[in-house]
Protein backbone atom coordinates (compact mmCIF):
# COMPACT_ATOMS: atom_id res chain seq x y z
CA UNK A 1 0.00 0.00 0.00
CA UNK A 2 1.31 3.48 -0.83
CA UNK A 3 0.52 6.36 1.49
CA UNK A 4 0.07 9.97 0.49
CA UNK A 5 2.76 12.15 2.20
CA UNK A 6 0.38 14.92 3.36
CA UNK A 7 -3.05 13.47 4.15
CA UNK A 8 -5.89 15.01 6.13
CA UNK A 9 -6.05 14.15 9.85
CA UNK A 10 -9.41 14.42 11.64
CA UNK A 11 -8.76 15.78 15.12
CA UNK A 12 -10.57 17.12 18.18
CA UNK A 13 -9.42 19.73 20.65
CA UNK A 14 -8.27 17.92 23.78
CA UNK A 15 -6.86 20.83 25.81
CA UNK A 16 -6.46 24.60 25.60
CA UNK A 17 -3.51 26.11 27.48
CA UNK A 18 -2.67 29.81 27.75
CA UNK A 19 1.10 29.50 27.35
CA UNK A 20 1.86 33.22 27.68
CA UNK A 21 -0.04 36.51 27.14
CA UNK A 22 -0.22 36.14 23.34
CA UNK A 23 0.24 32.41 22.78
CA UNK A 24 -2.43 29.73 23.14
CA UNK A 25 -1.43 26.08 22.90
CA UNK A 26 -4.14 23.84 21.46
CA UNK A 27 -3.62 20.11 22.00
CA UNK A 28 -5.35 18.06 19.31
CA UNK A 29 -6.11 14.37 19.59
CA UNK A 30 -7.42 11.68 17.25
CA UNK A 31 -6.55 8.09 16.33
CA UNK A 32 -5.13 9.09 12.91
CA UNK A 33 -2.44 11.13 14.69
CA UNK A 34 -0.60 7.93 15.52
CA UNK A 35 0.69 8.25 11.94
CA UNK A 36 1.68 11.93 12.16
CA UNK A 37 5.41 12.04 11.26
CA UNK A 38 7.49 13.42 14.13
CA UNK A 39 10.16 15.20 12.07
CA UNK A 40 9.50 18.41 14.00
CA UNK A 41 11.94 21.23 13.16
CA UNK A 42 10.15 23.88 11.08
CA UNK A 43 8.02 21.43 9.13
CA UNK A 44 4.88 23.25 8.06
CA UNK A 45 1.34 21.94 8.33
CA UNK A 46 -2.09 23.30 7.42
CA UNK A 47 -5.30 23.68 9.33
CA UNK A 48 -8.64 23.80 7.52
CA UNK A 49 -11.39 25.66 9.38
CA UNK A 50 -15.09 24.99 8.98
CA UNK A 51 -17.14 27.49 6.93
CA UNK A 52 -18.81 30.23 9.03
CA UNK A 53 -22.12 28.31 8.69
CA UNK A 54 -20.33 25.02 9.52
CA UNK A 55 -19.02 22.18 7.37
CA UNK A 56 -16.78 22.09 4.31
CA UNK A 57 -17.16 23.14 0.68
CA UNK A 58 -17.42 20.52 -2.05
CA UNK A 59 -13.73 19.87 -2.76
CA UNK A 60 -13.31 16.32 -1.52
CA UNK A 61 -11.50 17.00 1.74
CA UNK A 62 -13.76 14.63 3.69
CA UNK A 63 -13.25 11.70 1.31
CA UNK A 64 -12.34 8.33 2.78
CA UNK A 65 -9.50 7.28 2.64
CA UNK A 66 -8.18 10.79 3.50
CA UNK A 67 -7.12 12.50 0.26
CA UNK A 68 -3.65 13.97 -0.38
CA UNK A 69 -3.02 17.69 -0.70
CA UNK A 70 -2.85 17.65 -4.52
CA UNK A 71 -6.19 15.88 -4.77
CA UNK A 72 -8.26 18.50 -2.96
CA UNK A 73 -6.27 21.74 -3.18
CA UNK A 74 -6.82 22.32 -6.92
CA UNK A 75 -10.59 21.81 -6.44
CA UNK A 76 -10.58 24.14 -3.42
CA UNK A 77 -8.99 26.90 -5.51
CA UNK A 78 -11.73 26.66 -8.15
CA UNK A 79 -14.57 27.20 -5.67
CA UNK A 80 -16.27 30.60 -5.19
CA UNK A 81 -14.73 32.47 -2.22
CA UNK A 82 -17.74 31.93 0.06
CA UNK A 83 -17.53 28.14 -0.36
CA UNK A 84 -13.79 27.96 0.24
CA UNK A 85 -12.84 26.96 3.77
CA UNK A 86 -10.13 29.02 5.43
CA UNK A 87 -6.73 27.32 5.25
CA UNK A 88 -3.82 28.56 7.37
CA UNK A 89 -0.22 27.42 7.83
CA UNK A 90 1.23 26.44 11.22
CA UNK A 91 3.99 24.40 12.88
CA UNK A 92 3.31 21.43 15.14
CA UNK A 93 4.96 22.48 18.40
CA UNK A 94 4.58 19.01 19.91
CA UNK A 95 4.12 15.63 18.19
CA UNK A 96 3.30 12.55 20.28
CA UNK A 97 2.23 9.74 17.95
CA UNK A 98 2.08 7.19 20.80
CA UNK A 99 -0.50 9.38 22.57
CA UNK A 100 -2.22 10.26 19.25
CA UNK A 101 -1.69 13.97 19.99
CA UNK A 102 -0.13 17.07 18.48
CA UNK A 103 0.13 20.65 19.81
CA UNK A 104 -0.19 23.86 17.83
CA UNK A 105 0.81 27.20 19.40
CA UNK A 106 -1.42 29.98 18.03
CA UNK A 107 -0.35 33.62 18.27
CA UNK A 108 -3.26 35.81 19.31
CA UNK A 109 -3.04 38.96 17.21
CA UNK A 110 -5.22 42.03 16.92
CA UNK A 111 -7.21 42.36 14.70
CA UNK A 112 -7.39 38.58 14.74
CA UNK A 113 -7.84 36.58 11.56
CA UNK A 114 -9.99 33.41 11.41
CA UNK A 115 -7.25 31.12 12.77
CA UNK A 116 -6.37 33.36 15.69
CA UNK A 117 -10.09 33.78 16.51
CA UNK A 118 -10.69 30.04 16.25
CA UNK A 119 -7.94 29.37 18.79
CA UNK A 120 -9.31 31.98 21.22
CA UNK A 121 -12.76 30.36 21.13
CA UNK A 122 -11.62 26.72 21.03
CA UNK A 123 -12.95 24.36 23.68
CA UNK A 124 -12.38 20.63 24.22
CA UNK A 125 -14.34 18.58 21.73
CA UNK A 126 -14.15 21.13 18.85
CA UNK A 127 -13.16 19.50 15.57
CA UNK A 128 -10.25 20.58 13.38
CA UNK A 129 -8.92 19.21 10.10
CA UNK A 130 -5.14 19.14 9.97
CA UNK A 131 -3.03 18.47 6.88
CA UNK A 132 0.37 17.14 7.89
CA UNK A 133 3.08 14.56 7.18
CA UNK A 134 2.30 10.84 7.33
CA UNK A 135 5.08 8.72 8.81
CA UNK A 136 4.04 5.76 6.63
CA UNK A 137 4.60 7.66 3.36
CA UNK A 138 7.79 7.16 1.38
CA UNK A 139 8.85 10.77 1.88
CA UNK A 140 7.09 12.86 4.47
CA UNK A 141 9.84 15.44 4.93
CA UNK A 142 8.33 18.08 2.60
CA UNK A 143 7.83 21.48 4.22
CA UNK A 144 11.06 21.38 6.22
CA UNK A 145 13.08 24.47 5.26
CA UNK A 146 15.71 24.32 8.03
CA UNK A 147 18.68 22.91 6.07
CA UNK A 148 21.91 23.84 7.89
CA UNK A 149 24.05 21.19 6.14
CA UNK A 150 27.39 20.96 7.94
CA UNK A 151 27.14 24.45 9.50
CA UNK A 152 28.58 24.71 13.00
CA UNK A 153 27.42 28.30 13.70
CA UNK A 154 23.70 28.89 13.31
CA UNK A 155 21.67 32.10 13.63
CA UNK A 156 17.96 31.64 14.35
CA UNK A 157 15.70 34.71 14.20
CA UNK A 158 11.94 34.79 14.57
CA UNK A 159 8.87 36.42 16.06
CA UNK A 160 6.15 34.63 18.05
CA UNK A 161 4.89 32.75 14.96
CA UNK A 162 8.34 31.20 14.56
CA UNK A 163 8.83 30.28 18.22
CA UNK A 164 7.46 26.71 17.77
CA UNK A 165 9.91 26.07 14.91
CA UNK A 166 12.81 27.58 16.86
CA UNK A 167 11.90 25.51 19.92
CA UNK A 168 11.77 22.36 17.79
CA UNK A 169 15.14 23.17 16.18
CA UNK A 170 16.78 23.78 19.58
CA UNK A 171 15.38 20.52 20.93
CA UNK A 172 17.30 18.68 18.21
CA UNK A 173 20.44 20.80 18.56
CA UNK A 174 23.92 19.31 18.16
CA UNK A 175 26.14 19.97 21.22
CA UNK A 176 29.15 20.93 19.08
CA UNK A 177 27.15 23.52 17.10
CA UNK A 178 26.65 27.13 18.26
CA UNK A 179 23.11 28.53 18.12
CA UNK A 180 22.60 32.30 18.30
CA UNK A 181 18.89 32.88 18.81
CA UNK A 182 17.00 36.19 18.45
CA UNK A 183 13.42 36.04 19.71
CA UNK A 184 11.36 39.10 18.78
CA UNK A 185 8.18 39.83 20.74
CA UNK A 186 6.48 42.77 22.40
CA UNK A 187 6.26 40.90 25.70
CA UNK A 188 9.14 39.09 27.33
CA UNK A 189 6.74 36.43 28.71
CA UNK A 190 5.99 35.35 25.13
CA UNK A 191 9.70 35.09 24.33
CA UNK A 192 10.28 33.12 27.53
CA UNK A 193 8.26 30.27 26.04
CA UNK A 194 11.49 29.47 24.17
CA UNK A 195 14.22 28.35 26.55
CA UNK A 196 17.75 27.16 26.11
CA UNK A 197 17.77 23.35 25.85
CA UNK A 198 21.48 22.57 25.70
CA UNK A 199 25.03 23.92 25.62
CA UNK A 200 26.18 26.50 23.06
CA UNK A 201 22.77 28.18 22.79
CA UNK A 202 22.88 31.97 23.16
CA UNK A 203 19.45 33.52 23.64
CA UNK A 204 18.64 37.17 22.85
CA UNK A 205 15.13 38.43 23.62
CA UNK A 206 14.33 41.58 21.62
CA UNK A 207 11.40 43.99 21.50
CA UNK A 208 10.89 44.50 17.76
CA UNK A 209 9.67 48.15 17.96
CA UNK A 210 11.40 50.78 15.75
CA UNK A 211 13.67 48.35 13.94
CA UNK A 212 15.43 47.33 17.15
CA UNK A 213 15.73 43.76 15.87
CA UNK A 214 17.75 44.91 12.82
CA UNK A 215 19.94 47.12 15.03
CA UNK A 216 20.65 44.24 17.41
CA UNK A 217 21.42 41.79 14.60
CA UNK A 218 23.67 44.34 12.91
CA UNK A 219 25.65 44.72 16.16
CA UNK A 220 25.74 40.97 16.62
CA UNK A 221 27.03 40.50 13.05
CA UNK A 222 29.76 43.14 13.54
CA UNK A 223 31.01 41.17 16.53
CA UNK A 224 30.46 37.67 15.09
CA UNK A 225 31.57 38.10 11.45
CA UNK A 226 29.03 35.65 9.96
CA UNK A 227 30.47 35.74 6.40
CA UNK A 228 32.74 32.82 7.19
CA UNK A 229 32.45 29.14 6.19
CA UNK A 230 30.26 27.01 8.43
CA UNK A 231 27.66 29.72 9.07
CA UNK A 232 23.93 29.29 8.40
CA UNK A 233 20.98 31.61 9.16
CA UNK A 234 17.29 30.74 9.47
CA UNK A 235 14.93 33.74 9.65
CA UNK A 236 11.13 33.68 9.88
CA UNK A 237 8.40 36.10 10.87
CA UNK A 238 6.71 39.15 9.34
CA UNK A 239 7.51 39.24 5.64
CA UNK A 240 8.90 42.81 5.50
CA UNK A 241 11.06 42.31 8.59
CA UNK A 242 12.44 39.03 7.25
CA UNK A 243 13.39 40.67 3.92
CA UNK A 244 15.07 43.56 5.75
CA UNK A 245 17.16 41.18 7.85
CA UNK A 246 18.16 39.10 4.85
CA UNK A 247 19.28 42.26 3.02
CA UNK A 248 21.23 43.32 6.11
CA UNK A 249 23.10 40.02 6.28
CA UNK A 250 23.72 39.74 2.52
CA UNK A 251 24.47 43.39 1.62
CA UNK A 252 26.10 44.76 4.77
CA UNK A 253 27.67 41.62 6.21
CA UNK A 254 28.39 39.72 2.96
CA UNK A 255 26.76 36.45 4.01
CA UNK A 256 26.27 34.26 0.90
CA UNK A 257 22.59 34.08 -0.10
CA UNK A 258 22.66 30.29 -0.05
CA UNK A 259 23.67 30.33 3.64
CA UNK A 260 20.31 31.92 4.58
CA UNK A 261 16.83 30.39 4.68
CA UNK A 262 14.20 33.09 5.06
CA UNK A 263 10.43 32.68 5.29
CA UNK A 264 7.72 35.31 5.50
CA UNK A 265 5.34 33.65 7.95
CA UNK A 266 2.77 36.47 7.73
CA UNK A 267 2.39 39.83 6.03
CA UNK A 268 1.33 42.97 7.87
CA UNK A 269 -2.13 44.11 6.71
CA UNK A 270 -2.78 41.02 4.57
CA UNK A 271 -4.60 37.76 5.29
CA UNK A 272 -2.89 34.52 4.24
CA UNK A 273 -5.34 33.91 1.33
C1 LIG B 1 5.62 27.82 7.56
C2 LIG B 1 4.76 28.65 8.51
C3 LIG B 1 4.63 28.27 9.83
C4 LIG B 1 3.85 29.04 10.72
N1 LIG B 1 3.72 28.63 12.02
C5 LIG B 1 2.93 29.35 12.87
C6 LIG B 1 2.73 28.92 14.23
O1 LIG B 1 3.19 27.85 14.64
N2 LIG B 1 1.96 29.71 15.04
C7 LIG B 1 1.37 30.88 14.58
O2 LIG B 1 0.68 31.55 15.36
N3 LIG B 1 1.54 31.28 13.30
C8 LIG B 1 2.28 30.55 12.44
N4 LIG B 1 2.44 30.96 11.15
C9 LIG B 1 1.85 32.25 10.76
C10 LIG B 1 0.35 32.15 10.46
O3 LIG B 1 0.15 31.31 9.35
C11 LIG B 1 -0.17 33.58 10.14
O4 LIG B 1 0.02 34.41 11.25
C12 LIG B 1 -1.62 33.57 9.69
O5 LIG B 1 -1.83 34.77 8.99
C13 LIG B 1 -2.61 33.51 10.85
O6 LIG B 1 -3.90 33.40 10.30
P1 LIG B 1 -5.13 34.27 10.83
O7 LIG B 1 -6.34 33.65 10.21
O8 LIG B 1 -5.07 34.38 12.31
O9 LIG B 1 -4.87 35.72 10.21
P2 LIG B 1 -5.06 36.20 8.69
O10 LIG B 1 -6.51 36.11 8.30
O11 LIG B 1 -4.09 35.49 7.82
O12 LIG B 1 -4.66 37.73 8.79
C14 LIG B 1 -5.56 38.72 9.32
C15 LIG B 1 -4.77 39.97 9.71
O13 LIG B 1 -3.92 39.64 10.80
C16 LIG B 1 -2.57 40.01 10.50
N5 LIG B 1 -1.70 39.00 11.11
C17 LIG B 1 -1.54 37.70 10.76
N6 LIG B 1 -0.68 37.08 11.58
C18 LIG B 1 -0.28 38.03 12.47
C19 LIG B 1 0.61 38.02 13.59
N7 LIG B 1 1.26 36.90 13.96
N8 LIG B 1 0.78 39.17 14.29
C20 LIG B 1 0.14 40.30 13.96
N9 LIG B 1 -0.73 40.38 12.91
C21 LIG B 1 -0.93 39.25 12.19
C22 LIG B 1 -2.49 40.03 8.97
O14 LIG B 1 -1.48 40.93 8.56
C23 LIG B 1 -3.88 40.50 8.58
O15 LIG B 1 -3.94 41.90 8.62
C24 LIG B 1 3.19 30.22 10.25
C25 LIG B 1 3.30 30.57 8.89
C26 LIG B 1 4.09 29.80 8.03
C27 LIG B 1 4.19 30.21 6.57
PDB file of N, CA and C and ligand atoms in Angstrom, residues 44 88-91 104-107 109 111-116 161 164 264-272, ligand 1:
ATOM      1  N   UNK A  44       6.181  22.561   8.075  1.00  0.00           N
ATOM      2  CA  UNK A  44       4.883  23.245   8.058  1.00  0.00           C
ATOM      3  C   UNK A  44       3.728  22.267   8.006  1.00  0.00           C
ATOM      4  N   UNK A  88      -4.936  27.785   6.829  1.00  0.00           N
ATOM      5  CA  UNK A  88      -3.820  28.564   7.369  1.00  0.00           C
ATOM      6  C   UNK A  88      -2.633  27.629   7.651  1.00  0.00           C
ATOM      7  N   UNK A  89      -1.445  28.206   7.664  1.00  0.00           N
ATOM      8  CA  UNK A  89      -0.219  27.423   7.833  1.00  0.00           C
ATOM      9  C   UNK A  89       0.310  27.548   9.256  1.00  0.00           C
ATOM     10  N   UNK A  90       0.694  26.439   9.855  1.00  0.00           N
ATOM     11  CA  UNK A  90       1.228  26.441  11.224  1.00  0.00           C
ATOM     12  C   UNK A  90       2.385  25.453  11.336  1.00  0.00           C
ATOM     13  N   UNK A  91       2.897  25.327  12.578  1.00  0.00           N
ATOM     14  CA  UNK A  91       3.991  24.404  12.883  1.00  0.00           C
ATOM     15  C   UNK A  91       3.498  23.542  14.047  1.00  0.00           C
ATOM     16  N   UNK A 104      -0.456  22.692  18.691  1.00  0.00           N
ATOM     17  CA  UNK A 104      -0.187  23.858  17.833  1.00  0.00           C
ATOM     18  C   UNK A 104      -0.232  25.086  18.737  1.00  0.00           C
ATOM     19  N   UNK A 105       0.785  25.962  18.620  1.00  0.00           N
ATOM     20  CA  UNK A 105       0.809  27.205  19.402  1.00  0.00           C
ATOM     21  C   UNK A 105       0.338  28.340  18.505  1.00  0.00           C
ATOM     22  N   UNK A 106      -0.824  28.904  18.835  1.00  0.00           N
ATOM     23  CA  UNK A 106      -1.417  29.982  18.034  1.00  0.00           C
ATOM     24  C   UNK A 106      -1.048  31.332  18.646  1.00  0.00           C
ATOM     25  N   UNK A 107      -0.566  32.242  17.817  1.00  0.00           N
ATOM     26  CA  UNK A 107      -0.351  33.618  18.273  1.00  0.00           C
ATOM     27  C   UNK A 107      -1.689  34.349  18.196  1.00  0.00           C
ATOM     28  N   UNK A 109      -3.382  37.622  17.705  1.00  0.00           N
ATOM     29  CA  UNK A 109      -3.039  38.958  17.214  1.00  0.00           C
ATOM     30  C   UNK A 109      -4.298  39.788  17.025  1.00  0.00           C
ATOM     31  N   UNK A 111      -5.974  43.119  14.792  1.00  0.00           N
ATOM     32  CA  UNK A 111      -7.213  42.355  14.704  1.00  0.00           C
ATOM     33  C   UNK A 111      -6.917  40.901  14.338  1.00  0.00           C
ATOM     34  N   UNK A 112      -7.645  39.999  14.958  1.00  0.00           N
ATOM     35  CA  UNK A 112      -7.389  38.580  14.740  1.00  0.00           C
ATOM     36  C   UNK A 112      -7.997  38.102  13.432  1.00  0.00           C
ATOM     37  N   UNK A 113      -7.285  37.235  12.735  1.00  0.00           N
ATOM     38  CA  UNK A 113      -7.843  36.577  11.562  1.00  0.00           C
ATOM     39  C   UNK A 113      -8.609  35.341  12.004  1.00  0.00           C
ATOM     40  N   UNK A 114      -9.176  34.580  11.049  1.00  0.00           N
ATOM     41  CA  UNK A 114      -9.990  33.406  11.408  1.00  0.00           C
ATOM     42  C   UNK A 114      -9.251  32.377  12.270  1.00  0.00           C
ATOM     43  N   UNK A 115      -7.972  32.141  12.002  1.00  0.00           N
ATOM     44  CA  UNK A 115      -7.253  31.115  12.775  1.00  0.00           C
ATOM     45  C   UNK A 115      -7.039  31.581  14.211  1.00  0.00           C
ATOM     46  N   UNK A 116      -6.607  32.817  14.344  1.00  0.00           N
ATOM     47  CA  UNK A 116      -6.375  33.360  15.685  1.00  0.00           C
ATOM     48  C   UNK A 116      -7.690  33.377  16.483  1.00  0.00           C
ATOM     49  N   UNK A 161       5.384  33.813  15.860  1.00  0.00           N
ATOM     50  CA  UNK A 161       4.890  32.755  14.959  1.00  0.00           C
ATOM     51  C   UNK A 161       5.973  31.711  14.673  1.00  0.00           C
ATOM     52  N   UNK A 164       7.542  28.185  17.755  1.00  0.00           N
ATOM     53  CA  UNK A 164       7.463  26.709  17.767  1.00  0.00           C
ATOM     54  C   UNK A 164       8.580  26.069  16.940  1.00  0.00           C
ATOM     55  N   UNK A 264       8.748  34.378   5.024  1.00  0.00           N
ATOM     56  CA  UNK A 264       7.717  35.312   5.497  1.00  0.00           C
ATOM     57  C   UNK A 264       6.558  34.487   6.039  1.00  0.00           C
ATOM     58  N   UNK A 265       6.404  34.471   7.352  1.00  0.00           N
ATOM     59  CA  UNK A 265       5.339  33.651   7.954  1.00  0.00           C
ATOM     60  C   UNK A 265       3.995  34.367   7.924  1.00  0.00           C
ATOM     61  N   UNK A 266       4.012  35.700   7.857  1.00  0.00           N
ATOM     62  CA  UNK A 266       2.772  36.473   7.728  1.00  0.00           C
ATOM     63  C   UNK A 266       3.147  37.835   7.176  1.00  0.00           C
ATOM     64  N   UNK A 267       2.119  38.542   6.646  1.00  0.00           N
ATOM     65  CA  UNK A 267       2.388  39.834   6.027  1.00  0.00           C
ATOM     66  C   UNK A 267       1.493  40.872   6.677  1.00  0.00           C
ATOM     67  N   UNK A 268       2.116  41.940   7.176  1.00  0.00           N
ATOM     68  CA  UNK A 268       1.325  42.970   7.870  1.00  0.00           C
ATOM     69  C   UNK A 268       0.237  43.507   6.953  1.00  0.00           C
ATOM     70  N   UNK A 269      -1.013  43.528   7.459  1.00  0.00           N
ATOM     71  CA  UNK A 269      -2.129  44.110   6.707  1.00  0.00           C
ATOM     72  C   UNK A 269      -2.724  43.185   5.665  1.00  0.00           C
ATOM     73  N   UNK A 270      -2.243  41.932   5.584  1.00  0.00           N
ATOM     74  CA  UNK A 270      -2.778  41.016   4.567  1.00  0.00           C
ATOM     75  C   UNK A 270      -3.052  39.635   5.125  1.00  0.00           C
ATOM     76  N   UNK A 271      -4.258  39.112   4.850  1.00  0.00           N
ATOM     77  CA  UNK A 271      -4.596  37.757   5.291  1.00  0.00           C
ATOM     78  C   UNK A 271      -3.830  36.752   4.435  1.00  0.00           C
ATOM     79  N   UNK A 272      -3.704  35.510   4.949  1.00  0.00           N
ATOM     80  CA  UNK A 272      -2.887  34.517   4.241  1.00  0.00           C
ATOM     81  C   UNK A 272      -3.440  34.208   2.845  1.00  0.00           C
TER      82      UNK A 272
HETATM   83  C1  LIG B   1       5.618  27.815   7.562  1.00  0.00           C
HETATM   84  C2  LIG B   1       4.756  28.648   8.510  1.00  0.00           C
HETATM   85  C3  LIG B   1       4.628  28.270   9.831  1.00  0.00           C
HETATM   86  C4  LIG B   1       3.846  29.038  10.717  1.00  0.00           C
HETATM   87  N1  LIG B   1       3.716  28.634  12.017  1.00  0.00           N
HETATM   88  C5  LIG B   1       2.932  29.351  12.870  1.00  0.00           C
HETATM   89  C6  LIG B   1       2.730  28.919  14.226  1.00  0.00           C
HETATM   90  O1  LIG B   1       3.188  27.852  14.637  1.00  0.00           O
HETATM   91  N2  LIG B   1       1.959  29.706  15.037  1.00  0.00           N
HETATM   92  C7  LIG B   1       1.371  30.875  14.576  1.00  0.00           C
HETATM   93  O2  LIG B   1       0.677  31.551  15.356  1.00  0.00           O
HETATM   94  N3  LIG B   1       1.536  31.283  13.297  1.00  0.00           N
HETATM   95  C8  LIG B   1       2.281  30.553  12.441  1.00  0.00           C
HETATM   96  N4  LIG B   1       2.439  30.960  11.154  1.00  0.00           N
HETATM   97  C9  LIG B   1       1.848  32.250  10.759  1.00  0.00           C
HETATM   98  C10 LIG B   1       0.354  32.153  10.462  1.00  0.00           C
HETATM   99  O3  LIG B   1       0.146  31.313   9.350  1.00  0.00           O
HETATM  100  C11 LIG B   1      -0.172  33.576  10.142  1.00  0.00           C
HETATM  101  O4  LIG B   1       0.016  34.412  11.255  1.00  0.00           O
HETATM  102  C12 LIG B   1      -1.616  33.567   9.695  1.00  0.00           C
HETATM  103  O5  LIG B   1      -1.827  34.770   8.987  1.00  0.00           O
HETATM  104  C13 LIG B   1      -2.606  33.506  10.849  1.00  0.00           C
HETATM  105  O6  LIG B   1      -3.896  33.400  10.300  1.00  0.00           O
HETATM  106  P1  LIG B   1      -5.125  34.267  10.827  1.00  0.00           P
HETATM  107  O7  LIG B   1      -6.343  33.646  10.210  1.00  0.00           O
HETATM  108  O8  LIG B   1      -5.069  34.378  12.307  1.00  0.00           O
HETATM  109  O9  LIG B   1      -4.866  35.719  10.212  1.00  0.00           O
HETATM  110  P2  LIG B   1      -5.062  36.203   8.694  1.00  0.00           P
HETATM  111  O10 LIG B   1      -6.508  36.113   8.305  1.00  0.00           O
HETATM  112  O11 LIG B   1      -4.091  35.488   7.817  1.00  0.00           O
HETATM  113  O12 LIG B   1      -4.662  37.734   8.792  1.00  0.00           O
HETATM  114  C14 LIG B   1      -5.560  38.720   9.322  1.00  0.00           C
HETATM  115  C15 LIG B   1      -4.767  39.966   9.708  1.00  0.00           C
HETATM  116  O13 LIG B   1      -3.924  39.644  10.800  1.00  0.00           O
HETATM  117  C16 LIG B   1      -2.575  40.015  10.497  1.00  0.00           C
HETATM  118  N5  LIG B   1      -1.701  39.001  11.113  1.00  0.00           N
HETATM  119  C17 LIG B   1      -1.542  37.701  10.756  1.00  0.00           C
HETATM  120  N6  LIG B   1      -0.677  37.081  11.584  1.00  0.00           N
HETATM  121  C18 LIG B   1      -0.280  38.029  12.474  1.00  0.00           C
HETATM  122  C19 LIG B   1       0.614  38.016  13.588  1.00  0.00           C
HETATM  123  N7  LIG B   1       1.256  36.895  13.964  1.00  0.00           N
HETATM  124  N8  LIG B   1       0.782  39.168  14.291  1.00  0.00           N
HETATM  125  C20 LIG B   1       0.137  40.300  13.956  1.00  0.00           C
HETATM  126  N9  LIG B   1      -0.725  40.376  12.909  1.00  0.00           N
HETATM  127  C21 LIG B   1      -0.927  39.248  12.187  1.00  0.00           C
HETATM  128  C22 LIG B   1      -2.488  40.028   8.973  1.00  0.00           C
HETATM  129  O14 LIG B   1      -1.481  40.927   8.558  1.00  0.00           O
HETATM  130  C23 LIG B   1      -3.875  40.499   8.581  1.00  0.00           C
HETATM  131  O15 LIG B   1      -3.938  41.904   8.620  1.00  0.00           O
HETATM  132  C24 LIG B   1       3.187  30.216  10.249  1.00  0.00           C
HETATM  133  C25 LIG B   1       3.304  30.566   8.891  1.00  0.00           C
HETATM  134  C26 LIG B   1       4.087  29.801   8.031  1.00  0.00           C
HETATM  135  C27 LIG B   1       4.186  30.207   6.569  1.00  0.00           C
END
